[in-house]
């Protein structure tokens, strides 16, 4: 009798797993398109950036590629060293520059800005995130992480998983971390509960959610600029 009950439990468990798996596969990602699109040319260096409009904000559709006069920043290097000569041009075109926080504050063109935490929250809510989750930390939402990574077939925002750069190394890690796995993006907002730490957003290639937390100013993350709708 005990063996039969154990076998029945296994069948029921496997059945529930199949049902849950089917439910996950059956869920459909909503199709969300921008209210407007356009192109902006940075008059400082001639770099062209696409933009999309959601709500009362317009967001660039590629990472910043402007070299500021101060602060730390760099391009991806084959040998994980910042310097001249080994940069992969394709990586630069895809990911742009990585900036420490001080540099990130200086790269927005006139009329644009480094998004605040509130700006990111507005975008996430425009893509469907609930007001209950918006201020939480860690992974939040349902499909907003995937929507943020879509190209012209969807939202057009195209957040890319460029990883981040740290000047510090620990065992088994290099300066460049998580490229192709996570994308890290600065906000302009300091964490009130963690002095000197700045909020950021993270998207993952294998997650439909968006990660919110804070990090040290010395890490180098990518920058997406936004502006009030024109």
PDB file of C-alpha atoms in Angstrom:
ATOM      1  CA  UNK A   1       0.000   0.000   0.000  1.00  0.00           C
ATOM      2  CA  UNK A   2       2.873   2.338   0.864  1.00  0.00           C
ATOM      3  CA  UNK A   3       4.542   1.593  -2.487  1.00  0.00           C
ATOM      4  CA  UNK A   4       1.273   2.303  -4.341  1.00  0.00           C
ATOM      5  CA  UNK A   5       0.835   5.613  -2.515  1.00  0.00           C
ATOM      6  CA  UNK A   6       4.399   6.590  -3.310  1.00  0.00           C
ATOM      7  CA  UNK A   7       3.890   5.734  -6.964  1.00  0.00           C
ATOM      8  CA  UNK A   8       0.644   7.679  -7.071  1.00  0.00           C
ATOM      9  CA  UNK A   9       2.390  10.688  -5.553  1.00  0.00           C
ATOM     10  CA  UNK A  10       5.107  10.564  -8.227  1.00  0.00           C
ATOM     11  CA  UNK A  11       2.531  10.422 -11.039  1.00  0.00           C
ATOM     12  CA  UNK A  12       0.584  13.322  -9.556  1.00  0.00           C
ATOM     13  CA  UNK A  13       3.793  15.341  -9.096  1.00  0.00           C
ATOM     14  CA  UNK A  14       4.897  14.707 -12.692  1.00  0.00           C
ATOM     15  CA  UNK A  15       1.442  15.631 -13.927  1.00  0.00           C
ATOM     16  CA  UNK A  16       1.500  18.922 -12.075  1.00  0.00           C
ATOM     17  CA  UNK A  17       4.966  19.669 -13.441  1.00  0.00           C
ATOM     18  CA  UNK A  18       3.695  19.087 -16.982  1.00  0.00           C
ATOM     19  CA  UNK A  19       0.714  21.359 -16.358  1.00  0.00           C
ATOM     20  CA  UNK A  20       2.905  24.117 -14.925  1.00  0.00           C
ATOM     21  CA  UNK A  21       5.330  23.749 -17.817  1.00  0.00           C
ATOM     22  CA  UNK A  22       2.498  24.019 -20.330  1.00  0.00           C
ATOM     23  CA  UNK A  23       1.147  27.080 -18.554  1.00  0.00           C
ATOM     24  CA  UNK A  24       4.539  28.787 -18.838  1.00  0.00           C
ATOM     25  CA  UNK A  25       4.801  27.942 -22.531  1.00  0.00           C
ATOM     26  CA  UNK A  26       1.215  29.005 -23.222  1.00  0.00           C
ATOM     27  CA  UNK A  27       1.676  32.473 -21.749  1.00  0.00           C
ATOM     28  CA  UNK A  28       1.941  35.025 -24.511  1.00  0.00           C
ATOM     29  CA  UNK A  29       4.268  38.016 -24.464  1.00  0.00           C
ATOM     30  CA  UNK A  30       2.142  41.106 -25.150  1.00  0.00           C
ATOM     31  CA  UNK A  31       2.911  43.059 -28.308  1.00  0.00           C
ATOM     32  CA  UNK A  32       3.697  46.639 -27.315  1.00  0.00           C
ATOM     33  CA  UNK A  33       4.749  49.295 -29.793  1.00  0.00           C
ATOM     34  CA  UNK A  34       6.033  52.816 -29.137  1.00  0.00           C
ATOM     35  CA  UNK A  35       3.761  55.828 -29.447  1.00  0.00           C
ATOM     36  CA  UNK A  36       6.309  57.468 -31.748  1.00  0.00           C
ATOM     37  CA  UNK A  37       9.832  56.878 -33.075  1.00  0.00           C
ATOM     38  CA  UNK A  38      12.586  59.067 -34.437  1.00  0.00           C
ATOM     39  CA  UNK A  39      16.292  59.708 -34.851  1.00  0.00           C
ATOM     40  CA  UNK A  40      18.517  62.082 -32.897  1.00  0.00           C
ATOM     41  CA  UNK A  41      21.987  63.163 -34.036  1.00  0.00           C
ATOM     42  CA  UNK A  42      24.362  64.199 -31.260  1.00  0.00           C
ATOM     43  CA  UNK A  43      25.824  67.512 -32.441  1.00  0.00           C
ATOM     44  CA  UNK A  44      28.933  66.996 -30.293  1.00  0.00           C
ATOM     45  CA  UNK A  45      30.309  64.083 -32.323  1.00  0.00           C
ATOM     46  CA  UNK A  46      27.734  63.304 -35.020  1.00  0.00           C
ATOM     47  CA  UNK A  47      26.630  59.985 -33.490  1.00  0.00           C
ATOM     48  CA  UNK A  48      23.112  58.941 -34.470  1.00  0.00           C
ATOM     49  CA  UNK A  49      20.688  57.456 -31.959  1.00  0.00           C
ATOM     50  CA  UNK A  50      17.209  56.144 -32.577  1.00  0.00           C
ATOM     51  CA  UNK A  51      14.511  56.863 -30.013  1.00  0.00           C
ATOM     52  CA  UNK A  52      11.093  55.525 -29.035  1.00  0.00           C
ATOM     53  CA  UNK A  53       8.331  57.206 -27.050  1.00  0.00           C
ATOM     54  CA  UNK A  54       6.456  55.612 -24.155  1.00  0.00           C
ATOM     55  CA  UNK A  55       4.136  57.794 -22.124  1.00  0.00           C
ATOM     56  CA  UNK A  56       5.712  61.195 -21.577  1.00  0.00           C
ATOM     57  CA  UNK A  57       9.298  60.032 -22.137  1.00  0.00           C
ATOM     58  CA  UNK A  58      11.474  59.313 -25.155  1.00  0.00           C
ATOM     59  CA  UNK A  59      14.242  56.726 -24.822  1.00  0.00           C
ATOM     60  CA  UNK A  60      17.316  56.153 -26.947  1.00  0.00           C
ATOM     61  CA  UNK A  61      17.401  52.742 -28.587  1.00  0.00           C
ATOM     62  CA  UNK A  62      21.172  52.231 -28.317  1.00  0.00           C
ATOM     63  CA  UNK A  63      23.776  52.775 -25.619  1.00  0.00           C
ATOM     64  CA  UNK A  64      25.689  56.028 -25.337  1.00  0.00           C
ATOM     65  CA  UNK A  65      28.903  56.267 -27.333  1.00  0.00           C
ATOM     66  CA  UNK A  66      30.054  59.697 -26.219  1.00  0.00           C
ATOM     67  CA  UNK A  67      33.518  60.216 -24.716  1.00  0.00           C
ATOM     68  CA  UNK A  68      33.255  62.662 -21.769  1.00  0.00           C
ATOM     69  CA  UNK A  69      36.073  64.945 -20.693  1.00  0.00           C
ATOM     70  CA  UNK A  70      36.228  63.443 -17.209  1.00  0.00           C
ATOM     71  CA  UNK A  71      35.224  60.311 -15.359  1.00  0.00           C
ATOM     72  CA  UNK A  72      36.222  56.739 -16.164  1.00  0.00           C
ATOM     73  CA  UNK A  73      34.902  54.908 -19.188  1.00  0.00           C
ATOM     74  CA  UNK A  74      35.988  52.444 -21.835  1.00  0.00           C
ATOM     75  CA  UNK A  75      35.176  50.041 -24.642  1.00  0.00           C
ATOM     76  CA  UNK A  76      35.178  46.269 -24.556  1.00  0.00           C
ATOM     77  CA  UNK A  77      38.653  44.795 -25.050  1.00  0.00           C
ATOM     78  CA  UNK A  78      39.540  41.301 -26.291  1.00  0.00           C
ATOM     79  CA  UNK A  79      42.027  40.788 -23.487  1.00  0.00           C
ATOM     80  CA  UNK A  80      39.849  42.347 -20.763  1.00  0.00           C
ATOM     81  CA  UNK A  81      42.188  45.326 -20.479  1.00  0.00           C
ATOM     82  CA  UNK A  82      41.166  48.926 -21.106  1.00  0.00           C
ATOM     83  CA  UNK A  83      43.502  50.524 -23.599  1.00  0.00           C
ATOM     84  CA  UNK A  84      44.259  51.154 -27.236  1.00  0.00           C
ATOM     85  CA  UNK A  85      44.466  48.644 -30.052  1.00  0.00           C
ATOM     86  CA  UNK A  86      42.545  45.579 -28.939  1.00  0.00           C
ATOM     87  CA  UNK A  87      38.985  46.914 -28.967  1.00  0.00           C
ATOM     88  CA  UNK A  88      36.523  44.944 -31.067  1.00  0.00           C
ATOM     89  CA  UNK A  89      34.724  47.475 -33.243  1.00  0.00           C
ATOM     90  CA  UNK A  90      31.650  45.248 -33.426  1.00  0.00           C
ATOM     91  CA  UNK A  91      31.412  45.273 -29.632  1.00  0.00           C
ATOM     92  CA  UNK A  92      31.602  49.049 -29.597  1.00  0.00           C
ATOM     93  CA  UNK A  93      28.838  49.364 -32.169  1.00  0.00           C
ATOM     94  CA  UNK A  94      26.631  46.997 -30.186  1.00  0.00           C
ATOM     95  CA  UNK A  95      27.356  48.059 -26.615  1.00  0.00           C
ATOM     96  CA  UNK A  96      28.909  51.525 -26.821  1.00  0.00           C
ATOM     97  CA  UNK A  97      30.911  52.679 -23.818  1.00  0.00           C
ATOM     98  CA  UNK A  98      30.778  51.521 -20.223  1.00  0.00           C
ATOM     99  CA  UNK A  99      30.938  54.410 -17.720  1.00  0.00           C
ATOM    100  CA  UNK A 100      31.535  54.804 -14.031  1.00  0.00           C
ATOM    101  CA  UNK A 101      28.842  56.841 -12.324  1.00  0.00           C
ATOM    102  CA  UNK A 102      30.715  60.158 -12.481  1.00  0.00           C
ATOM    103  CA  UNK A 103      31.217  59.784 -16.230  1.00  0.00           C
ATOM    104  CA  UNK A 104      27.628  58.605 -16.724  1.00  0.00           C
ATOM    105  CA  UNK A 105      26.383  61.912 -15.348  1.00  0.00           C
ATOM    106  CA  UNK A 106      28.235  63.802 -18.102  1.00  0.00           C
ATOM    107  CA  UNK A 107      27.354  61.975 -21.308  1.00  0.00           C
ATOM    108  CA  UNK A 108      23.760  62.985 -22.049  1.00  0.00           C
ATOM    109  CA  UNK A 109      23.369  65.392 -24.991  1.00  0.00           C
ATOM    110  CA  UNK A 110      21.586  68.713 -24.528  1.00  0.00           C
ATOM    111  CA  UNK A 111      17.898  68.099 -23.860  1.00  0.00           C
ATOM    112  CA  UNK A 112      18.516  64.516 -22.730  1.00  0.00           C
ATOM    113  CA  UNK A 113      19.415  63.117 -19.316  1.00  0.00           C
ATOM    114  CA  UNK A 114      20.706  60.097 -17.459  1.00  0.00           C
ATOM    115  CA  UNK A 115      17.381  58.501 -16.411  1.00  0.00           C
ATOM    116  CA  UNK A 116      16.392  58.671 -12.788  1.00  0.00           C
ATOM    117  CA  UNK A 117      15.050  55.647 -10.960  1.00  0.00           C
ATOM    118  CA  UNK A 118      11.605  57.211 -11.402  1.00  0.00           C
ATOM    119  CA  UNK A 119      12.148  57.499 -15.175  1.00  0.00           C
ATOM    120  CA  UNK A 120      12.893  53.769 -15.349  1.00  0.00           C
ATOM    121  CA  UNK A 121       9.824  53.037 -13.230  1.00  0.00           C
ATOM    122  CA  UNK A 122       7.638  55.035 -15.629  1.00  0.00           C
ATOM    123  CA  UNK A 123       8.969  52.989 -18.540  1.00  0.00           C
ATOM    124  CA  UNK A 124       8.426  49.709 -16.704  1.00  0.00           C
ATOM    125  CA  UNK A 125       4.846  50.671 -15.850  1.00  0.00           C
ATOM    126  CA  UNK A 126       4.230  51.694 -19.472  1.00  0.00           C
ATOM    127  CA  UNK A 127       5.255  48.144 -20.391  1.00  0.00           C
ATOM    128  CA  UNK A 128       2.879  46.609 -17.860  1.00  0.00           C
ATOM    129  CA  UNK A 129       4.616  46.382 -14.481  1.00  0.00           C
ATOM    130  CA  UNK A 130       2.271  46.786 -11.525  1.00  0.00           C
ATOM    131  CA  UNK A 131       2.540  49.712  -9.122  1.00  0.00           C
ATOM    132  CA  UNK A 132       2.950  47.202  -6.268  1.00  0.00           C
ATOM    133  CA  UNK A 133       6.194  45.861  -7.737  1.00  0.00           C
ATOM    134  CA  UNK A 134       7.694  49.044  -9.082  1.00  0.00           C
ATOM    135  CA  UNK A 135       9.689  50.011  -5.963  1.00  0.00           C
ATOM    136  CA  UNK A 136      10.747  46.455  -5.063  1.00  0.00           C
ATOM    137  CA  UNK A 137      14.338  45.263  -5.397  1.00  0.00           C
ATOM    138  CA  UNK A 138      15.509  42.146  -7.162  1.00  0.00           C
ATOM    139  CA  UNK A 139      13.738  40.689 -10.185  1.00  0.00           C
ATOM    140  CA  UNK A 140      10.265  42.175 -10.661  1.00  0.00           C
ATOM    141  CA  UNK A 141       7.452  42.150 -13.164  1.00  0.00           C
ATOM    142  CA  UNK A 142       6.292  39.603 -15.702  1.00  0.00           C
ATOM    143  CA  UNK A 143       7.459  40.273 -19.256  1.00  0.00           C
ATOM    144  CA  UNK A 144       8.974  43.729 -18.968  1.00  0.00           C
ATOM    145  CA  UNK A 145      12.543  42.388 -19.064  1.00  0.00           C
ATOM    146  CA  UNK A 146      11.927  40.680 -22.381  1.00  0.00           C
ATOM    147  CA  UNK A 147      10.024  43.655 -23.754  1.00  0.00           C
ATOM    148  CA  UNK A 148      12.968  45.921 -22.925  1.00  0.00           C
ATOM    149  CA  UNK A 149      15.240  43.732 -25.049  1.00  0.00           C
ATOM    150  CA  UNK A 150      13.022  43.654 -28.146  1.00  0.00           C
ATOM    151  CA  UNK A 151      13.958  45.314 -31.418  1.00  0.00           C
ATOM    152  CA  UNK A 152      11.752  46.748 -34.130  1.00  0.00           C
ATOM    153  CA  UNK A 153       9.485  43.698 -33.998  1.00  0.00           C
ATOM    154  CA  UNK A 154       8.294  44.887 -30.597  1.00  0.00           C
ATOM    155  CA  UNK A 155       9.087  47.737 -28.247  1.00  0.00           C
ATOM    156  CA  UNK A 156      12.217  48.797 -30.141  1.00  0.00           C
ATOM    157  CA  UNK A 157      14.115  49.584 -26.924  1.00  0.00           C
ATOM    158  CA  UNK A 158      16.808  46.967 -27.560  1.00  0.00           C
ATOM    159  CA  UNK A 159      18.572  46.784 -24.192  1.00  0.00           C
ATOM    160  CA  UNK A 160      21.620  44.591 -24.815  1.00  0.00           C
ATOM    161  CA  UNK A 161      23.368  42.207 -22.419  1.00  0.00           C
ATOM    162  CA  UNK A 162      26.744  43.930 -22.327  1.00  0.00           C
ATOM    163  CA  UNK A 163      27.679  42.973 -18.775  1.00  0.00           C
ATOM    164  CA  UNK A 164      29.725  45.416 -16.708  1.00  0.00           C
ATOM    165  CA  UNK A 165      33.327  46.339 -15.969  1.00  0.00           C
ATOM    166  CA  UNK A 166      34.839  46.348 -12.494  1.00  0.00           C
ATOM    167  CA  UNK A 167      38.269  47.662 -11.582  1.00  0.00           C
ATOM    168  CA  UNK A 168      38.357  45.004  -8.881  1.00  0.00           C
ATOM    169  CA  UNK A 169      39.077  41.333  -9.485  1.00  0.00           C
ATOM    170  CA  UNK A 170      38.201  38.398  -7.269  1.00  0.00           C
ATOM    171  CA  UNK A 171      38.980  34.711  -7.622  1.00  0.00           C
ATOM    172  CA  UNK A 172      38.041  33.258 -11.025  1.00  0.00           C
ATOM    173  CA  UNK A 173      36.672  36.529 -12.376  1.00  0.00           C
ATOM    174  CA  UNK A 174      38.017  39.134 -14.785  1.00  0.00           C
ATOM    175  CA  UNK A 175      37.352  42.842 -15.024  1.00  0.00           C
ATOM    176  CA  UNK A 176      34.689  42.289 -17.709  1.00  0.00           C
ATOM    177  CA  UNK A 177      31.780  40.314 -16.301  1.00  0.00           C
ATOM    178  CA  UNK A 178      28.549  38.774 -17.618  1.00  0.00           C
ATOM    179  CA  UNK A 179      28.746  39.987 -21.217  1.00  0.00           C
ATOM    180  CA  UNK A 180      26.050  38.187 -23.188  1.00  0.00           C
ATOM    181  CA  UNK A 181      24.243  37.230 -19.985  1.00  0.00           C
ATOM    182  CA  UNK A 182      23.145  40.457 -18.281  1.00  0.00           C
ATOM    183  CA  UNK A 183      22.816  44.080 -19.310  1.00  0.00           C
ATOM    184  CA  UNK A 184      23.471  46.718 -16.621  1.00  0.00           C
ATOM    185  CA  UNK A 185      22.231  50.305 -16.925  1.00  0.00           C
ATOM    186  CA  UNK A 186      22.757  53.315 -14.676  1.00  0.00           C
ATOM    187  CA  UNK A 187      20.081  55.463 -13.120  1.00  0.00           C
ATOM    188  CA  UNK A 188      20.890  58.922 -11.736  1.00  0.00           C
ATOM    189  CA  UNK A 189      19.393  58.114  -8.321  1.00  0.00           C
ATOM    190  CA  UNK A 190      21.293  57.377  -5.129  1.00  0.00           C
ATOM    191  CA  UNK A 191      19.993  54.594  -2.893  1.00  0.00           C
ATOM    192  CA  UNK A 192      18.701  56.320   0.281  1.00  0.00           C
ATOM    193  CA  UNK A 193      19.298  53.143   2.278  1.00  0.00           C
ATOM    194  CA  UNK A 194      22.859  52.561   1.066  1.00  0.00           C
ATOM    195  CA  UNK A 195      24.991  55.685   1.091  1.00  0.00           C
ATOM    196  CA  UNK A 196      27.146  56.117  -1.989  1.00  0.00           C
ATOM    197  CA  UNK A 197      25.370  53.372  -3.935  1.00  0.00           C
ATOM    198  CA  UNK A 198      23.380  54.150  -7.085  1.00  0.00           C
ATOM    199  CA  UNK A 199      20.298  52.378  -8.402  1.00  0.00           C
ATOM    200  CA  UNK A 200      20.642  50.478 -11.665  1.00  0.00           C
ATOM    201  CA  UNK A 201      18.619  48.173 -13.886  1.00  0.00           C
ATOM    202  CA  UNK A 202      19.605  44.715 -15.077  1.00  0.00           C
ATOM    203  CA  UNK A 203      18.065  42.606 -17.822  1.00  0.00           C
ATOM    204  CA  UNK A 204      18.972  38.980 -18.462  1.00  0.00           C
ATOM    205  CA  UNK A 205      19.041  36.964 -21.674  1.00  0.00           C
ATOM    206  CA  UNK A 206      17.081  34.177 -19.964  1.00  0.00           C
ATOM    207  CA  UNK A 207      14.623  36.155 -17.819  1.00  0.00           C
ATOM    208  CA  UNK A 208      11.447  38.016 -18.670  1.00  0.00           C
ATOM    209  CA  UNK A 209      11.737  40.172 -15.553  1.00  0.00           C
ATOM    210  CA  UNK A 210      13.710  43.333 -14.698  1.00  0.00           C
ATOM    211  CA  UNK A 211      16.199  43.526 -11.833  1.00  0.00           C
ATOM    212  CA  UNK A 212      16.407  46.644  -9.627  1.00  0.00           C
ATOM    213  CA  UNK A 213      19.142  47.183  -7.040  1.00  0.00           C
ATOM    214  CA  UNK A 214      22.006  49.557  -6.261  1.00  0.00           C
ATOM    215  CA  UNK A 215      25.740  49.297  -6.840  1.00  0.00           C
ATOM    216  CA  UNK A 216      29.019  51.117  -6.232  1.00  0.00           C
ATOM    217  CA  UNK A 217      29.766  54.249  -8.247  1.00  0.00           C
ATOM    218  CA  UNK A 218      33.089  52.751  -9.340  1.00  0.00           C
ATOM    219  CA  UNK A 219      31.547  49.980 -11.453  1.00  0.00           C
ATOM    220  CA  UNK A 220      31.211  50.716 -15.157  1.00  0.00           C
ATOM    221  CA  UNK A 221      27.729  50.210 -16.612  1.00  0.00           C
ATOM    222  CA  UNK A 222      26.070  51.133 -19.897  1.00  0.00           C
ATOM    223  CA  UNK A 223      23.994  54.302 -20.267  1.00  0.00           C
ATOM    224  CA  UNK A 224      20.631  54.834 -21.974  1.00  0.00           C
ATOM    225  CA  UNK A 225      19.451  58.422 -22.092  1.00  0.00           C
ATOM    226  CA  UNK A 226      15.885  59.675 -21.986  1.00  0.00           C
ATOM    227  CA  UNK A 227      14.157  63.033 -22.383  1.00  0.00           C
ATOM    228  CA  UNK A 228      10.713  64.511 -21.868  1.00  0.00           C
ATOM    229  CA  UNK A 229       8.544  63.846 -24.923  1.00  0.00           C
ATOM    230  CA  UNK A 230       9.004  66.512 -27.577  1.00  0.00           C
TER     231      UNK A 230
END
